XYZ file of C-alpha atoms in Angstrom:
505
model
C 10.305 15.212 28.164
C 10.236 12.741 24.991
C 10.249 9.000 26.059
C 11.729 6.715 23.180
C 11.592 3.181 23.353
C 15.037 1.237 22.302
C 14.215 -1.990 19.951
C 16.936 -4.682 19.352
C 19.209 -3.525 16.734
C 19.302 -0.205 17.880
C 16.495 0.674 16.664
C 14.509 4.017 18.179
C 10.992 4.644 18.025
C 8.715 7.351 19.876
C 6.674 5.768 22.573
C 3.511 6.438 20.481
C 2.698 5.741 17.252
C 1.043 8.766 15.134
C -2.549 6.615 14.809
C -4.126 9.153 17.080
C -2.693 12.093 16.096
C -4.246 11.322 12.092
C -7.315 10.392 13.698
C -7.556 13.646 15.604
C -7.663 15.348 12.385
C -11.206 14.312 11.508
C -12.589 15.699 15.209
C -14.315 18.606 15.478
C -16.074 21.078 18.572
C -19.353 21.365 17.741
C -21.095 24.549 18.838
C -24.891 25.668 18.890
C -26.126 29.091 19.492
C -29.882 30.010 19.741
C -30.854 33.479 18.701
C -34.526 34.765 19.075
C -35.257 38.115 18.697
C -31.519 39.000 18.250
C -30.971 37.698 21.723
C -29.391 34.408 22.668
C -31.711 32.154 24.350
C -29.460 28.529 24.304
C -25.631 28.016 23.792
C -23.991 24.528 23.895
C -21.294 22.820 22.626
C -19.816 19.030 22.003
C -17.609 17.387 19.920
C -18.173 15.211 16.708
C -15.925 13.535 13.995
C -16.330 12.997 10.170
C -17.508 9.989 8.827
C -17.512 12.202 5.578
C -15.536 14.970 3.713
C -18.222 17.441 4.598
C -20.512 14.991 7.263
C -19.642 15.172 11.291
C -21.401 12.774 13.477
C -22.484 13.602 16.760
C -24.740 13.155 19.712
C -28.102 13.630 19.460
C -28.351 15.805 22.792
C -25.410 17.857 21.668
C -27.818 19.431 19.002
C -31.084 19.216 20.599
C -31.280 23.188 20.467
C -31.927 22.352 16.807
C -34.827 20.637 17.718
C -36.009 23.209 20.104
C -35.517 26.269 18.183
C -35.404 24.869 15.008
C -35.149 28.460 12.794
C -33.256 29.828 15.227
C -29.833 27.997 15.595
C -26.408 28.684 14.166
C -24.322 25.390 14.141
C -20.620 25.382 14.140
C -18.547 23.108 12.961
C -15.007 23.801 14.348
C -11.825 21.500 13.104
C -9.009 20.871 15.235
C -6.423 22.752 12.708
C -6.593 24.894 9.972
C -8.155 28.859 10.750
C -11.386 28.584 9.860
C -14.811 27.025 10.898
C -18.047 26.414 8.838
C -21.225 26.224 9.746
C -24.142 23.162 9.618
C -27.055 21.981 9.684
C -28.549 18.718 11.357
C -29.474 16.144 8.110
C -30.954 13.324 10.268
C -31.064 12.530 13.763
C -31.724 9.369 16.004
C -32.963 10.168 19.781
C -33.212 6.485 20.496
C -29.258 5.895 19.713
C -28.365 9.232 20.760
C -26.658 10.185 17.093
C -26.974 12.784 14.618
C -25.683 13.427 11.287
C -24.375 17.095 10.059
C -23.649 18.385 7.082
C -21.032 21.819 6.356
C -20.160 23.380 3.415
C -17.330 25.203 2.327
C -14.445 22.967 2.977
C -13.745 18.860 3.743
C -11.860 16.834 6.224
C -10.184 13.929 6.529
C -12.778 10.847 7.277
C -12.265 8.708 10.301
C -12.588 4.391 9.938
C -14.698 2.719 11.788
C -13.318 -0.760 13.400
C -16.311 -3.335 12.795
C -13.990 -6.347 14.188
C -14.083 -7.678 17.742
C -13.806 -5.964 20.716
C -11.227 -7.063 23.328
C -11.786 -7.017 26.834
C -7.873 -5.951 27.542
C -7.736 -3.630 24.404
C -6.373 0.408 25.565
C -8.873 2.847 23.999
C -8.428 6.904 23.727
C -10.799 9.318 23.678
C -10.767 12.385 21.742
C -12.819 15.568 22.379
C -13.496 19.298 23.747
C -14.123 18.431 27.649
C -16.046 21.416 29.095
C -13.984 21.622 32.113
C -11.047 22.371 29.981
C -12.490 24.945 28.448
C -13.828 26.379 31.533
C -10.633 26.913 32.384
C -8.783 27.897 29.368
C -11.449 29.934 27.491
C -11.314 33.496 27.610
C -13.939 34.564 25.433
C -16.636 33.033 23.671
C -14.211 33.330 19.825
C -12.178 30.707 21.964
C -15.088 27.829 20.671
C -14.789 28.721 17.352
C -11.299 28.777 17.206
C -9.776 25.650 15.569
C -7.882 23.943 18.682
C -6.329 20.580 18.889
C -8.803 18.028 20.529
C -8.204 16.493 24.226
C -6.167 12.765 24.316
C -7.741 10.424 27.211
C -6.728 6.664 27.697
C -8.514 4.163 29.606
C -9.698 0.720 28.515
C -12.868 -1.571 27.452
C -14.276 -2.400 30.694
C -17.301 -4.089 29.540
C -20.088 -3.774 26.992
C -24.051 -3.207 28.298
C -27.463 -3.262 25.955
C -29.812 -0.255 27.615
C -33.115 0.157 26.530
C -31.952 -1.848 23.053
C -28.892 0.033 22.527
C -25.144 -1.369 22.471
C -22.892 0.654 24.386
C -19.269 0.150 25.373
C -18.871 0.843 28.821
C -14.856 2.635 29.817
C -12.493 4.149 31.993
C -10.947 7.137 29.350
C -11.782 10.140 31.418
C -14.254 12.504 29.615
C -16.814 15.283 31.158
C -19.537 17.627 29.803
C -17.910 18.481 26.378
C -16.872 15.014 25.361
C -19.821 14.542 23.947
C -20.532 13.282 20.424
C -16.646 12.602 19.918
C -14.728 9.133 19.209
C -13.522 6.192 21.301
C -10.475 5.216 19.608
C -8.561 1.861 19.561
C -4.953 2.232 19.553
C -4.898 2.328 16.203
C -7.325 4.978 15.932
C -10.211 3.226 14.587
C -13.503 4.388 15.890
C -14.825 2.050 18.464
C -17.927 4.378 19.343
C -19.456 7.648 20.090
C -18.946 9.175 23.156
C -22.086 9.960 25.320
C -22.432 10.116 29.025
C -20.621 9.290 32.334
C -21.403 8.389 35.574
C -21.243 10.317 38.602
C -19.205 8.868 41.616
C -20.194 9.116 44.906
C -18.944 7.743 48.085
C -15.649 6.991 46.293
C -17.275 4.903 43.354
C -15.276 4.943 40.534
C -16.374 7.123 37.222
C -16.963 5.137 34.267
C -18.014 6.509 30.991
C -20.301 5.295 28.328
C -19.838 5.096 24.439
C -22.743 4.464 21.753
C -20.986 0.910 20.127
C -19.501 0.965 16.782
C -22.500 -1.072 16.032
C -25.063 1.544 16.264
C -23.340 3.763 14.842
C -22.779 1.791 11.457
C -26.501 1.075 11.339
C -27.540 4.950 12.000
C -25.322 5.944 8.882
C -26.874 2.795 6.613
C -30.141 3.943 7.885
C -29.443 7.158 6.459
C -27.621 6.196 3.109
C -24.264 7.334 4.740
C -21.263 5.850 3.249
C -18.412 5.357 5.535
C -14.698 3.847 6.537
C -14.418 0.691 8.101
C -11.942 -1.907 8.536
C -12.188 -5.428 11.021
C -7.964 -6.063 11.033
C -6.727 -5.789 14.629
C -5.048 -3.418 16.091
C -1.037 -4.020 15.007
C 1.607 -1.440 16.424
C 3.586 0.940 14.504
C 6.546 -0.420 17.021
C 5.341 -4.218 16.310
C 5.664 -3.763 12.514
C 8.836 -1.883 12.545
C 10.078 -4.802 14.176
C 9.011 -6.941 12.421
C 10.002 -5.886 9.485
C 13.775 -5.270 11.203
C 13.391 -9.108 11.963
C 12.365 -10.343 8.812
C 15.429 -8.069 6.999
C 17.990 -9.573 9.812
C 16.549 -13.124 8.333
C 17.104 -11.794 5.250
C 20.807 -10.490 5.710
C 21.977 -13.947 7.433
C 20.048 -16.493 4.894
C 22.472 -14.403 2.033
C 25.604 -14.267 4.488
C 24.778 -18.159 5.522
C 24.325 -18.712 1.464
C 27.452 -16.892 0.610
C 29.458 -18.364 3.416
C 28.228 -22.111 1.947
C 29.202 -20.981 -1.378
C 32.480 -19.790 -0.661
C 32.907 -23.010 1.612
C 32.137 -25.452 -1.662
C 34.584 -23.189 -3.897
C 37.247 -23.651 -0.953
C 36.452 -26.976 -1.309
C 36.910 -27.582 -4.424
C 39.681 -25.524 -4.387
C 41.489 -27.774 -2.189
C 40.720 -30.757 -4.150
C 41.702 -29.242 -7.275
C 44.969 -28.231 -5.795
C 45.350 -31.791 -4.428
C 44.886 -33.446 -7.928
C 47.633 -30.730 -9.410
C 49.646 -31.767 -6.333
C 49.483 -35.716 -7.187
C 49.562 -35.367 -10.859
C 52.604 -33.177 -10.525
C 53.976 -35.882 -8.461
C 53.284 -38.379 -10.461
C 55.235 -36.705 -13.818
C 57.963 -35.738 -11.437
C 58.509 -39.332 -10.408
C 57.782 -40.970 -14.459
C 60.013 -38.354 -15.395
C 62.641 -39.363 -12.945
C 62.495 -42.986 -14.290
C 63.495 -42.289 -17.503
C 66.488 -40.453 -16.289
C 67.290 -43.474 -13.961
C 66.950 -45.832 -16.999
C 68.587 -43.629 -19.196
C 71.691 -43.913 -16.879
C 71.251 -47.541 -16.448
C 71.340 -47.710 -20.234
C 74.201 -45.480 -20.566
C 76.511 -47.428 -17.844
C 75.627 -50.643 -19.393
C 76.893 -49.312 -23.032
C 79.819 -47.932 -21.293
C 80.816 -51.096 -19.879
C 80.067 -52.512 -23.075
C 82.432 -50.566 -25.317
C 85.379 -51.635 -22.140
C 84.639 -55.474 -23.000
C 84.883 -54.290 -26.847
C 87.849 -52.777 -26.255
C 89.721 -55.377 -24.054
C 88.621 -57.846 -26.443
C 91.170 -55.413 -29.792
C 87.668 -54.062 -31.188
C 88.235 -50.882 -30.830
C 86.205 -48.847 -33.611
C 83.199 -50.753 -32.251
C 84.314 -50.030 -28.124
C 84.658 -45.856 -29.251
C 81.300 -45.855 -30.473
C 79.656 -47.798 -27.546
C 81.591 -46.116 -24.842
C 80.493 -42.238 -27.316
C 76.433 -43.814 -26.674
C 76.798 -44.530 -23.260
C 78.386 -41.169 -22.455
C 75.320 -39.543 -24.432
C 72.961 -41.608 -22.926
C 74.090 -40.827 -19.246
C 74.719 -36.740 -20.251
C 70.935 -37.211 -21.692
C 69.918 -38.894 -18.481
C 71.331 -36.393 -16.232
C 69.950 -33.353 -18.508
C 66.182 -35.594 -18.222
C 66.997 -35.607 -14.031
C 67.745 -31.602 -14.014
C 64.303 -31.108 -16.304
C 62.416 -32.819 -14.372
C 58.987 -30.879 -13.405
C 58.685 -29.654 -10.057
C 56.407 -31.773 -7.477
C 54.608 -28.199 -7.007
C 51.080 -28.344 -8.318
C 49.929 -26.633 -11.499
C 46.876 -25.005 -11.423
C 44.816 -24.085 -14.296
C 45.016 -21.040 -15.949
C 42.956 -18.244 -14.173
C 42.300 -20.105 -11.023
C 42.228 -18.157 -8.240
C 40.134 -17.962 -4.784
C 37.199 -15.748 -5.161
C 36.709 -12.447 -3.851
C 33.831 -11.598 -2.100
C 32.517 -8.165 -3.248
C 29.129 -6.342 -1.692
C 25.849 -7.091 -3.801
C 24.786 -4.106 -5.808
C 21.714 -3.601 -6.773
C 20.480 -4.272 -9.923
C 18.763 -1.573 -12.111
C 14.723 -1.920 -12.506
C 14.043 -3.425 -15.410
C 12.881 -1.550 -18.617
C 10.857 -4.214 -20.009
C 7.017 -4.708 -20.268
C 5.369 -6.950 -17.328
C 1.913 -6.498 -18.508
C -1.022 -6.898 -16.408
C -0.973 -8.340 -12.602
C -3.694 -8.431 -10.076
C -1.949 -8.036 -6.586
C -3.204 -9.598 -3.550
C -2.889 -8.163 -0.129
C -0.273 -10.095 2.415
C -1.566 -9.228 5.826
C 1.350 -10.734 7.675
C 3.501 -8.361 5.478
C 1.904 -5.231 6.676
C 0.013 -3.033 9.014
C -3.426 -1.567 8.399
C -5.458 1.113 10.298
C -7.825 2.728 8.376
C -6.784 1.539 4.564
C -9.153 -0.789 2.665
C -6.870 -3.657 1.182
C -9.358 -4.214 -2.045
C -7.178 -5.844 -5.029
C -5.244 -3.346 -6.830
C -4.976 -4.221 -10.729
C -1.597 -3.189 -12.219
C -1.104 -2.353 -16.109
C 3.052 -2.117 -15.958
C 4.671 -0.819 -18.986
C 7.853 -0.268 -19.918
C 10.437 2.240 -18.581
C 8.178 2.547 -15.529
C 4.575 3.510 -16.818
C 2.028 2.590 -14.551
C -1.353 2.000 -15.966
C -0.161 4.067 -19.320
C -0.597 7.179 -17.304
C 1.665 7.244 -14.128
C 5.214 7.757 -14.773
C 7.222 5.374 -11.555
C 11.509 6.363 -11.592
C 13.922 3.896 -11.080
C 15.063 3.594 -7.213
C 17.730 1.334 -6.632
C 16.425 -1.537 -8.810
C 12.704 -0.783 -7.669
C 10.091 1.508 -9.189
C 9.103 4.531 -6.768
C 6.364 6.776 -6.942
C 5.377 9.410 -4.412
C 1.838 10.731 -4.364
C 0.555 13.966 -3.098
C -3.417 14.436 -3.763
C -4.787 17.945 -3.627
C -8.019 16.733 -1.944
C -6.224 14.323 0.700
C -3.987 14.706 3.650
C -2.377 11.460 3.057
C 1.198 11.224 0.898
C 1.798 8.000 -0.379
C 4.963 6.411 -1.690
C 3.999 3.792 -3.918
C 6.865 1.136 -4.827
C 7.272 -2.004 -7.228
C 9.778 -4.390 -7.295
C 10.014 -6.087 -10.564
C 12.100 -8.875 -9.558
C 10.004 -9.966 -6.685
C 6.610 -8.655 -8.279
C 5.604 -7.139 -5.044
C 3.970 -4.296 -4.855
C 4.076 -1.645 -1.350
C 2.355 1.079 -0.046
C 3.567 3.725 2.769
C 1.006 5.728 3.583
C 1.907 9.015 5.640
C -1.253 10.846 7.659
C -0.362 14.180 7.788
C -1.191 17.592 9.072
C -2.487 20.190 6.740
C 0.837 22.035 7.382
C 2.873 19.003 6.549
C 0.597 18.885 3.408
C 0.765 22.119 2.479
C 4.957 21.711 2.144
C 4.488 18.867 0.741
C 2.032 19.660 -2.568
C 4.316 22.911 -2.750
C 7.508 20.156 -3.048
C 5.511 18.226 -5.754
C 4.808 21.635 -7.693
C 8.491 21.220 -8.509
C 7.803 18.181 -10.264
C 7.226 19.093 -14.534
C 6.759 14.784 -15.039
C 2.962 14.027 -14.855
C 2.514 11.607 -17.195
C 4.350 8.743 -18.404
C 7.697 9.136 -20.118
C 10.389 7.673 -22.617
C 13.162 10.553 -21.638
C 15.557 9.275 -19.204
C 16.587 12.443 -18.232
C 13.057 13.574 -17.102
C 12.409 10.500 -15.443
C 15.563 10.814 -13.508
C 14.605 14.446 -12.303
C 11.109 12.917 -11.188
C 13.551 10.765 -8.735
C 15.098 13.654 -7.562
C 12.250 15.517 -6.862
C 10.844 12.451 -5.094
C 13.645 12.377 -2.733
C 13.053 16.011 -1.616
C 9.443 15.079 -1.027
C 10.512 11.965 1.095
C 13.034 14.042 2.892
C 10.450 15.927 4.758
C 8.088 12.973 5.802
C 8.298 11.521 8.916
C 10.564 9.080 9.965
C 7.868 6.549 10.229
C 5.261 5.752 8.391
C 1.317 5.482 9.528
C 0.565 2.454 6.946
C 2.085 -0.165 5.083
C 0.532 -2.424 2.849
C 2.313 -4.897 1.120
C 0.927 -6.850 -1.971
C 1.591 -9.662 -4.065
C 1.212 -9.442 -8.042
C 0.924 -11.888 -10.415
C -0.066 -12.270 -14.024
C -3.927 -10.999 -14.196
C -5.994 -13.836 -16.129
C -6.801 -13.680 -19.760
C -9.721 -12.020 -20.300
């Protein structure tokens, strides 16, 4: 039954986060078969992991038929998907630390990271391997250890770290057995914490602890032997943790513009209101001026009446017709003024209205030149498991050219890119956002199935280089979506960076 965890928001993850499912993909079973004469004299088997395309580390006792029959031994190299296996040979060895180093031809796997940061005391660990009491029981044949076979998932937890004989080991509770062997002890994150080695046998009813060669030896065995390798020192950061975190910080996001556009449409109420109000008073104001002419108009126009009566009671007749004519036109003038008069409504200017409030829509990535940036990583921004987080230098041209040789297609105002290497089972959808100058990674750790679909989806693609055409770079989008379609619904990495200008040189 699938257990899903609920975050706030409504947000649904799966209980576990993928980490150890990509770091399974660099484990392998590691078998040894001694032939003498045509007859087989030794036959063991362990696990291992690759610190290399084509380099598996393992224990030292899981190949020490090599050392006893040294002409005489077949080693196999079996990955945990895929349908083949290839065979080895031991390139350096260290009894003291219990390591060895193989080397296989004819094919590569995905490298596992070593964590080189601090171990905590409370940290969950996982162990990954080929216990020999599971195959014991499943095996039906001896084809079943060469077979390519998901490895075994164990959890447990740091329970304390010992120095024996010189050597740092991490002492556990993941349950391993005979088998185990030579495989990883995985953080949470899947990050190798060390190398898998022995147990301890209970008796009485003492518990069973296991023991792991430390991180620390193991980095110093592949120096010693001029093996490069992953390694990262960021802690441990959930796939669940950044999700929601990054659900938080866009919730932030969403109510700073709401609280911004609910402040802006408060000050245009505002001054709304007040404009009204001065329309209001200044209409009041010309009603009430406008009003006083018509009262003195009719003052006027009474007063001239009664004027031309005392002009005509006194025989001056001509002169009373013509004052009594004025006053009638001055009060028919004031009564036309008092019928005029403006209303006390206000008057508001000519295209004010309240504002509508219409969804943002985002704005198309910009065609222009930004030249070149140097982006820094922002390790609050993201979450990092096996990535390095080196500078990246960016050359960004116009219309989307990356570097004058990657073609990027506009996405909703940003610049997307999705990468699918032929020699890497990692897709990676690249995007820059030109208004913000920020540059992110998502970095998907797939299966080679999920790899395969995908580098057949980006065979579709005819845009490889940079381009002027619109219409090519808008099929590159299209083609892009497809390819996103059938990723998962979360990614394994995200690292976030910010650019700005790169110095002059």
């Amino acid at each position: 039954m699938a257990i899903s965890l609920v975050l706030a928001g409504g947000l649904v993850l799966p209980a576990h986060a993928d980490d150890i499912a990509a770091a399974s993909r660099s484990v392998v079973r590691v078998v040894t078969i001694a032939i003498v004469d045509q007859e087989v004299v030794g036959f063991g088997h362990g696990s291992g992991f690759a610190v290399g395309p084509n380099r598996i580390v393992t224990n030292a006792h899981v190949v020490e038929l090599a050392q006893k029959y040294p002409d005489n031994v077949v080693i196999g190299v079996v990955p945990s998907e895929g349908s083949k296996s290839y065979q080895g040979r031991v390139v350096a060895i260290d009894t003291k630390r219990d390591l060895a180093l193989i080397e296989f031809t004819g094919g590569a796997l995905p490298v596992a990271t070593l964590y080189t940061g601090a171990p905590d005391d409370s940290m969950g660990l996982v162990s990954l391997g080929y216990p020999g009491n599971v195959d014991l029981a499943t095996a039906q044949s001896a084809a079943d250890y060469i077979k390519p076979l998901a490895p075994v998932r164990s959890e447990g937890s740091l329970s304390a770290s010992r120095n024996i004989e010189g050597i740092n080991v991490l002492l556990h509770t993941a349950s391993i057995s005979r088998g185990n062997s030579g495989g990883p002890l995985l953080d949470r994150c899947g990050r190798v914490m060390g190398v898998n080695s022995a147990i301890t046998r209970g008796e009485d009813g003492d518990a069973n602890f296991a023991f792991a060669i430390a991180e620390s030896e193991l980095a110093g065995f592949l120096r010693a032997n001029r093996q490069t390798f992953n390694a990262v020192d960021i802690p441990c950061m959930s796939l669940e943790a950044r999700l929601s975190a990054d659900q938080a910080a866009d919730n932030a996001a969403r109510e700073a513009a709401d609280a911004s556009r609910r402040e802006a449409a408060a000050r245009e109420q505002a001054s709304r209101q007040q404009a009204i109000e001065a329309a209001r008073l200044n209409a009041q104001r010309a009603s009430e001026n406008v009003m006083a002419i018509s009262a003195l108009l009719l003052v006027l126009g009474a007063l001239t009446v009664g004027g031309g009566g005392l002009l005509y009671s006194r025989g001056r007749q001509r002169e009373a017709i013509w004052a009594a004519s004025a006053g009638g036109v001055l009060i028919v003038a004031a009564v036309i003024v008092f019928l005029l008069r403006p209303s006390e409504e206000p008057m508001l200017p000519p295209g004010f209205a309240v504002p509508v409030a219409t969804p943002p829509t985002p704005s198309p990535a910009t065609a222009r030149a930004v030249g070149k940036m140097v982006c820094k990583f922002q390790p609050d921004r993201s979450r990092v498991t096996v990535s390095a987080t080196d500078d990246v230098n960016l050359d960004w041209g116009q219309d989307g050219c990356m570097n004058g040789k990657t073609q990027y297609a506009d996405d909703n105002g940003k610049w997307t890119r999705v990468l699918v290497p032929s020699n890497e089972q990692t897709v990676s959808v690249l995007q820059f956002d030109p208004d913000t100058r920020t540059y992110t990674a998502y970095r998907y750790f797939l299966s080679a199935a999920q790899m395969g679909a995908a580098r057949k989806l980006r065979a579709q693609s005819p845009l490889k280089q940079c381009s002027a055409d619109a219409g090519a770079r808008n099929n590159l989008m299209v083609q892009q979506q497809s390819i996103r379609a059938a990723l998962p619904a979360a990614y394994s990495e995200k690292l976030v960076y910010a650019c700005s200008a790169a110095a002059a040189p």
